[in-house]
Tab-separated table of C-alpha atoms in Angstrom:
chain	number	residue	atom	x	y	z
L	1	MET	CA	57.945	98.824	109.573
L	2	SER	CA	58.644	98.438	112.642
L	3	THR	CA	60.911	95.043	113.318
L	4	ILE	CA	60.729	92.544	116.299
L	5	ARG	CA	63.587	90.799	118.142
L	6	GLU	CA	63.617	88.851	121.154
L	7	ILE	CA	66.551	87.605	123.014
L	8	ASN	CA	66.285	84.792	125.671
L	9	LEU	CA	68.365	85.027	128.900
L	10	SER	CA	69.010	83.040	132.126
L	11	ASN	CA	67.367	83.841	135.737
L	12	GLU	CA	70.118	84.793	136.471
L	13	GLU	CA	71.034	87.206	133.262
L	14	ALA	CA	67.553	88.875	133.180
L	15	GLN	CA	68.013	89.692	136.918
L	16	VAL	CA	70.644	91.582	136.604
L	17	ILE	CA	70.082	93.012	132.991
L	18	PHE	CA	66.861	94.402	133.369
L	19	GLY	CA	67.955	96.001	136.447
L	20	SER	CA	65.537	96.735	139.347
L	21	GLY	CA	62.452	97.533	138.756
L	22	ASP	CA	63.581	97.032	135.052
L	23	THR	CA	65.618	100.613	135.216
L	24	HIS	CA	67.807	99.436	133.015
L	25	LEU	CA	66.076	98.296	130.222
L	26	SER	CA	64.247	101.572	130.177
L	27	TYR	CA	67.223	103.224	130.277
L	28	ILE	CA	68.144	101.358	126.905
L	29	GLU	CA	65.248	102.251	125.814
L	30	GLN	CA	66.074	106.069	125.970
L	31	LEU	CA	69.533	105.619	124.653
L	32	MET	CA	68.438	103.700	121.828
L	33	GLY	CA	64.613	105.307	120.523
L	34	VAL	CA	63.604	101.754	120.764
L	35	GLU	CA	60.324	100.191	122.611
L	36	ILE	CA	61.862	96.949	124.850
L	37	PHE	CA	59.383	94.534	127.093
L	38	GLY	CA	60.755	92.757	129.516
L	39	ARG	CA	58.982	89.758	130.596
L	40	GLY	CA	60.588	86.311	132.623
L	41	ASN	CA	63.764	85.637	131.042
L	42	LEU	CA	62.910	87.183	127.253
L	43	ILE	CA	63.358	90.268	125.942
L	44	LYS	CA	61.444	91.863	123.286
L	45	ILE	CA	62.971	94.937	121.230
L	46	LYS	CA	60.429	96.594	118.499
L	47	GLY	CA	61.638	99.691	116.560
L	48	GLU	CA	63.235	100.105	113.263
L	49	LYS	CA	65.395	97.885	111.752
L	50	GLU	CA	68.685	99.837	112.361
L	51	LYS	CA	67.876	100.488	115.621
L	52	VAL	CA	66.716	97.048	116.555
L	53	GLU	CA	69.542	95.691	115.671
L	54	LYS	CA	72.058	97.911	117.385
L	55	THR	CA	69.847	97.345	120.591
L	56	GLU	CA	70.296	93.388	120.163
L	57	ASN	CA	73.988	93.818	119.962
L	58	LEU	CA	74.045	95.957	122.759
L	59	ILE	CA	72.291	93.545	124.953
L	60	LEU	CA	74.155	90.447	123.862
L	61	LYS	CA	77.328	92.781	124.944
L	62	LEU	CA	75.842	93.528	128.127
L	63	ARG	CA	75.387	89.744	128.833
L	64	GLU	CA	79.368	88.600	127.823
L	65	HIS	CA	80.233	91.448	130.272
L	66	LEU	CA	77.771	90.440	133.168
L	67	LYS	CA	79.987	87.231	132.595
L	68	GLU	CA	83.001	88.907	133.323
L	69	LYS	CA	82.342	91.532	135.595
L	70	GLY	CA	79.030	89.649	137.818
L	71	THR	CA	77.206	93.273	137.648
L	72	ILE	CA	76.266	96.177	135.409
L	73	TYR	CA	75.508	99.573	135.916
L	74	LYS	CA	74.357	102.514	134.267
L	75	SER	CA	78.170	103.964	133.033
L	76	ASP	CA	78.510	99.942	131.856
L	77	ILE	CA	75.572	100.853	128.972
L	78	GLU	CA	76.913	103.887	128.292
L	79	LYS	CA	80.571	102.794	127.920
L	80	LEU	CA	79.483	99.433	125.894
L	81	LEU	CA	77.203	101.854	123.510
L	82	ARG	CA	80.293	104.094	123.238
L	83	GLU	CA	82.885	101.394	122.358
L	84	GLU	CA	80.366	100.057	119.929
L	85	GLU	CA	80.030	103.622	117.956
L	86	ARG	CA	83.424	104.058	117.870
L	87	GLU	CA	83.917	100.918	116.683
L	88	LYS	CA	81.482	101.547	113.537
L	89	LYS	CA	83.104	104.091	112.756
L	90	GLU	CA	86.513	102.823	112.209
L	91	LYS	CA	85.330	99.730	110.176
L	92	LYS	CA	83.483	102.620	108.300
L	93	LYS	CA	86.957	104.521	108.155
L	94	GLU	CA	88.661	100.958	107.024
L	95	GLU	CA	85.826	100.224	104.402
L	96	LYS	CA	86.336	103.806	102.785
L	97	GLU	CA	90.380	103.203	102.924
L	98	GLU	CA	90.146	99.598	100.733
L	99	VAL	CA	87.592	100.830	98.201
L	100	ILE	CA	89.343	102.215	94.802
L	101	PHE	CA	87.459	105.669	93.887
L	102	VAL	CA	87.632	105.566	89.767
L	103	ASN	CA	84.646	107.911	89.061
L	104	SER	CA	84.119	106.605	85.836
L	105	LYS	CA	82.331	103.609	84.056
L	106	LYS	CA	82.591	102.519	87.982
L	107	LYS	CA	82.403	104.926	90.193
L	108	TYR	CA	84.138	102.468	92.647
L	109	VAL	CA	85.724	98.979	92.573
L	110	TYR	CA	85.633	97.183	95.872
L	111	PRO	CA	88.264	94.763	96.612
L	112	LYS	CA	86.695	91.556	97.973
L	113	THR	CA	88.581	89.343	99.978
L	114	PRO	CA	91.268	90.251	102.615
L	115	LYS	CA	94.616	89.382	100.446
L	116	GLN	CA	92.678	91.403	97.821
L	117	LYS	CA	91.958	94.247	100.109
L	118	ALA	CA	96.020	93.720	102.142
L	119	TYR	CA	97.348	93.905	98.013
L	120	VAL	CA	95.700	97.287	97.272
L	121	LYS	CA	96.212	98.377	100.650
L	122	ALA	CA	100.137	97.259	99.455
L	123	ILE	CA	100.243	99.454	96.353
L	124	ARG	CA	99.017	102.536	97.825
L	125	ASN	CA	101.911	102.466	100.477
L	126	ASN	CA	105.130	100.689	98.610
L	127	ASP	CA	106.740	101.944	95.475
L	128	LEU	CA	107.346	98.238	94.240
L	129	VAL	CA	104.323	95.421	95.143
L	130	VAL	CA	104.720	91.975	93.650
L	131	GLY	CA	101.404	90.499	93.262
L	132	ILE	CA	101.504	86.666	92.765
L	133	GLY	CA	98.794	84.064	92.356
L	134	PRO	CA	96.506	82.013	90.116
L	135	ALA	CA	94.004	83.434	87.123
L	136	GLY	CA	91.077	85.336	88.192
L	137	THR	CA	92.401	86.641	91.526
L	138	GLY	CA	92.259	90.053	90.819
L	139	LYS	CA	95.731	91.109	90.529
L	140	THR	CA	96.049	92.942	87.244
L	141	TYR	CA	92.399	94.276	87.391
L	142	LEU	CA	93.084	95.910	90.809
L	143	ALA	CA	96.327	97.480	89.917
L	144	VAL	CA	94.876	98.987	86.560
L	145	ALA	CA	92.107	100.452	89.201
L	146	CYS	CA	94.684	102.190	91.700
L	147	GLY	CA	96.085	103.585	88.280
L	148	ILE	CA	93.349	105.060	87.757
L	149	GLU	CA	92.253	106.726	90.769
L	150	MET	CA	96.139	107.998	91.665
L	151	ILE	CA	96.174	109.808	88.326
L	152	LYS	CA	92.956	111.461	88.868
L	153	LYS	CA	94.388	112.133	92.350
L	154	GLY	CA	97.523	113.851	91.004
L	155	LYS	CA	99.446	111.514	92.458
L	156	PHE	CA	100.911	110.622	89.106
L	157	GLN	CA	100.480	112.084	85.032
L	158	ARG	CA	100.397	108.368	83.566
L	159	MET	CA	100.160	104.889	83.478
L	160	VAL	CA	102.114	102.358	81.452
L	161	LEU	CA	101.405	98.982	81.255
L	162	THR	CA	103.340	96.245	79.517
L	163	ARG	CA	103.400	92.554	79.375
L	164	PRO	CA	105.632	90.745	77.505
L	165	ALA	CA	104.478	89.133	74.039
L	166	LEU	CA	104.671	85.858	74.423
L	167	GLU	CA	102.312	83.646	72.644
L	168	ALA	CA	100.415	81.003	75.635
L	169	GLY	CA	101.918	77.709	74.056
L	170	GLU	CA	100.762	78.206	70.203
L	171	LYS	CA	102.218	80.621	67.265
L	172	LEU	CA	99.888	82.892	66.119
L	173	GLY	CA	102.001	83.956	62.994
L	174	PHE	CA	102.086	87.160	61.404
L	175	LEU	CA	99.812	89.336	62.585
L	176	PRO	CA	98.708	92.816	60.144
L	177	GLY	CA	98.522	95.785	60.856
L	178	ASP	CA	100.115	98.841	62.076
L	179	LEU	CA	102.219	98.124	65.668
L	180	GLU	CA	99.309	98.871	67.739
L	181	GLU	CA	97.162	95.884	65.866
L	182	LYS	CA	100.292	93.814	66.322
L	183	ILE	CA	100.817	94.164	69.710
L	184	ARG	CA	97.134	94.260	70.812
L	185	PRO	CA	96.229	90.660	70.993
L	186	TYR	CA	99.157	90.077	73.481
L	187	LEU	CA	97.991	92.890	75.663
L	188	GLN	CA	94.270	92.198	75.358
L	189	PRO	CA	93.681	91.364	79.236
L	190	VAL	CA	95.261	94.822	79.957
L	191	TYR	CA	92.320	97.196	77.350
L	192	ASP	CA	89.950	94.278	79.146
L	193	ALA	CA	90.506	95.778	82.798
L	194	LEU	CA	90.336	99.113	81.068
L	195	TYR	CA	86.872	98.471	78.987
L	196	ASP	CA	85.200	97.655	82.241
L	197	ILE	CA	86.124	100.571	84.830
L	198	MET	CA	86.819	103.527	82.171
L	199	LYS	CA	83.792	105.148	79.785
L	200	TYR	CA	84.994	104.683	76.068
L	201	GLU	CA	85.190	108.225	75.560
L	202	GLU	CA	87.471	109.075	78.664
L	203	LEU	CA	90.123	105.892	78.186
L	204	LYS	CA	90.075	107.424	73.915
L	205	ARG	CA	91.237	110.869	75.663
L	206	TRP	CA	93.713	109.486	77.673
L	207	THR	CA	94.839	107.456	75.307
L	208	GLU	CA	95.210	109.739	72.797
L	209	ARG	CA	96.936	112.517	75.243
L	210	ARG	CA	99.118	109.625	76.271
L	211	ILE	CA	98.404	109.637	79.608
L	212	ILE	CA	97.568	105.879	79.460
L	213	GLU	CA	100.558	104.088	77.438
L	214	ILE	CA	100.054	100.008	76.337
L	215	VAL	CA	103.447	98.449	75.258
L	216	PRO	CA	105.008	95.590	74.867
L	217	LEU	CA	108.063	94.532	77.424
L	218	ALA	CA	110.312	94.834	74.913
L	219	TYR	CA	109.731	98.645	73.780
L	220	MET	CA	110.659	99.603	77.362
L	221	ARG	CA	114.281	98.942	77.058
L	222	GLY	CA	116.701	102.343	77.481
L	223	ARG	CA	113.791	104.136	78.980
L	224	THR	CA	112.987	105.829	81.902
L	225	LEU	CA	109.597	106.323	83.726
L	226	SER	CA	109.047	109.146	85.870
L	227	ASP	CA	105.732	110.427	87.175
L	228	ALA	CA	104.327	107.234	86.224
L	229	PHE	CA	101.968	104.359	87.480
L	230	ILE	CA	103.826	101.296	85.833
L	231	ILE	CA	101.894	97.677	85.735
L	232	LEU	CA	104.156	94.430	84.563
L	233	ASP	CA	101.319	91.871	83.891
L	234	GLU	CA	101.870	88.139	83.203
L	235	ALA	CA	105.414	88.303	84.614
L	236	GLN	CA	105.926	84.767	84.797
L	237	ASN	CA	107.002	85.299	81.115
L	238	THR	CA	110.017	87.751	81.638
L	239	THR	CA	113.451	85.760	81.531
L	240	PHE	CA	116.127	87.402	84.087
L	241	GLU	CA	117.632	89.830	82.095
L	242	GLN	CA	114.154	91.391	81.239
L	243	MET	CA	112.949	91.774	84.583
L	244	LYS	CA	116.250	93.392	85.499
L	245	MET	CA	115.744	95.783	82.957
L	246	PHE	CA	112.351	96.564	83.306
L	247	LEU	CA	112.719	96.887	87.487
L	248	THR	CA	115.623	99.301	86.457
L	249	ARG	CA	113.290	101.832	84.654
L	250	LEU	CA	112.007	103.147	87.876
L	251	GLY	CA	111.840	106.954	87.638
L	252	LEU	CA	111.376	109.845	90.366
L	253	ASN	CA	107.968	109.682	91.753
L	254	SER	CA	106.790	106.599	90.211
L	255	LYS	CA	105.350	102.889	91.559
L	256	ILE	CA	105.680	99.510	89.725
L	257	VAL	CA	103.186	96.920	90.477
L	258	ILE	CA	104.248	93.421	89.237
L	259	THR	CA	101.222	90.612	88.340
L	260	GLY	CA	101.989	86.982	87.610
L	261	ASP	CA	101.177	83.160	88.072
L	262	ILE	CA	104.432	81.110	88.815
L	263	THR	CA	102.172	78.041	87.752
L	264	GLN	CA	101.571	79.332	84.086
L	265	ILE	CA	105.145	79.959	82.856
L	266	ASP	CA	105.164	79.841	78.748
L	267	LEU	CA	108.838	80.660	78.690
L	268	PRO	CA	110.625	78.102	76.240
L	269	LEU	CA	112.345	75.096	78.047
L	270	THR	CA	115.590	76.056	76.690
L	271	SER	CA	114.931	79.433	78.366
L	272	LEU	CA	116.261	80.863	81.919
L	273	THR	CA	114.635	80.926	84.999
L	274	SER	CA	110.831	83.088	84.796
L	275	GLY	CA	112.395	86.369	85.933
L	276	LEU	CA	108.930	86.560	88.562
L	277	VAL	CA	110.218	83.295	90.170
L	278	LYS	CA	113.947	84.830	90.960
L	279	ILE	CA	112.849	87.905	92.009
L	280	GLN	CA	111.104	86.370	95.147
L	281	THR	CA	114.626	85.748	96.303
L	282	ILE	CA	116.719	88.843	94.804
L	283	LEU	CA	114.572	91.333	96.692
L	284	SER	CA	112.830	89.935	99.814
L	285	GLY	CA	113.526	92.095	102.718
L	286	ILE	CA	114.338	95.195	100.464
L	287	ARG	CA	112.197	97.906	102.597
L	288	GLY	CA	109.776	99.561	100.191
L	289	ILE	CA	108.975	96.360	98.320
L	290	LYS	CA	105.911	94.071	99.358
L	291	PHE	CA	104.911	90.657	97.770
L	292	ILE	CA	101.397	89.432	97.816
L	293	TYR	CA	100.712	85.832	97.781
L	294	PHE	CA	97.245	85.007	96.277
L	295	THR	CA	95.779	81.568	96.469
L	296	GLN	CA	92.582	79.795	95.208
L	297	ARG	CA	90.535	81.455	97.905
L	298	ASP	CA	91.059	84.624	96.516
L	299	VAL	CA	89.374	83.893	93.106
L	300	VAL	CA	86.234	85.882	91.980
L	301	ARG	CA	85.318	84.473	89.068
L	302	HIS	CA	83.282	81.944	87.915
L	303	ALA	CA	83.196	79.521	90.865
L	304	LEU	CA	84.567	76.258	88.420
L	305	VAL	CA	87.413	78.254	88.341
L	306	LYS	CA	88.325	77.888	92.145
L	307	LYS	CA	87.291	74.098	91.445
L	308	ILE	CA	89.652	73.653	88.421
L	309	ILE	CA	92.708	75.870	90.099
L	310	GLU	CA	92.226	72.863	92.515
L	311	ALA	CA	91.847	70.279	90.697
L	312	TYR	CA	95.259	70.853	88.739
L	313	GLU	CA	97.176	71.858	91.954
L	314	LYS	CA	96.021	68.404	92.688
L	315	HIS	CA	97.399	66.999	89.634
L	316	TYR	CA	100.788	68.387	90.025
L	317	LYS	CA	101.258	67.104	93.535
L	318	GLU	CA	100.255	63.576	92.336
L	319	LYS	CA	102.885	63.704	89.756
L	320	GLU	CA	105.597	64.931	92.027
L	321	ASN	CA	105.155	62.664	94.116
L	322	LYS	CA	104.932	59.792	91.655
L	323	ILE	CA	108.171	61.174	90.588
L	324	SER	CA	109.767	61.491	93.692
L	325	SER	CA	108.971	57.851	94.595
L	326	SER	CA	110.344	56.807	91.573
L	327	LYS	CA	113.678	57.962	92.058
L	328	GLN	CA	113.498	56.837	95.532
L	329	THR	CA	113.348	53.053	93.804
L	330	LYS	CA	115.877	53.753	91.852
L	331	GLU	CA	118.155	54.717	94.608
L	332	SER	CA	117.189	51.869	96.470
L	333	LYS	CA	117.653	48.957	93.474
L	334	SER	CA	121.054	50.714	92.841
């Protein structure tokens, strides 16, 4: 099915872009494999959709070139077309590098926002990556996908997923079952990511063969993890000492990804500062360590999640302003 596009030009633009006796239009027709009709100031392009869009883009670039240079030669048309082809190849290469190839229940996982793309790139290029930001920004999900991809490519032998076993404001009490059943509620978000990406049979096989190991943070002490892709989830709930303990588990040919949201710290008020908060200053500037900060613009869950996060941020700012103004009032009185 043919597609038709129209481009309106000024008198001066039409005269130069058409060329003497419409020679430029005829030349573009041959190069692009479309039909071009020039009448007055109007150009009509007819042909296959992809070719028509490509031709339209070329003519628009010719118009910009004319504004800069004042003339158009056949060599300019060829040059602009080559540049467009090169840009297209570079874009495809860039998109290919951003895509995570997991080849399981999902064949590919696609980072959606610019920050998510930067996060995936950071994971591939650094031995320690820290992703900080609100819920729903894909911090854990993308890290799990990258881990699966790298294991399948033979870069690592196993993936170790851990998080602190801490209740979010509630006490779960005694949990029945064996160790795996007891810790599962704390690690469920990690399982959710795995179940969404991997086929059940493959995940079961990897778990049985210990290619994937899911453990509470407390069980990491004393271990050295080599040839491993390691993810620490919910890192805002680690203490200063726990974070130091975890970071020193890094063995030869291993990679660590730390994720967390510093606005949702569930540590008791009596505890020390969150380990995730502290490492932002302690580890800053060290080569091979990359911090990626997500915002509500990177949230890829339900549209309401963004609005909820924004509403809470507004609430916290208003609360801080009230406390600040209250302190200033007391100081002025004294």
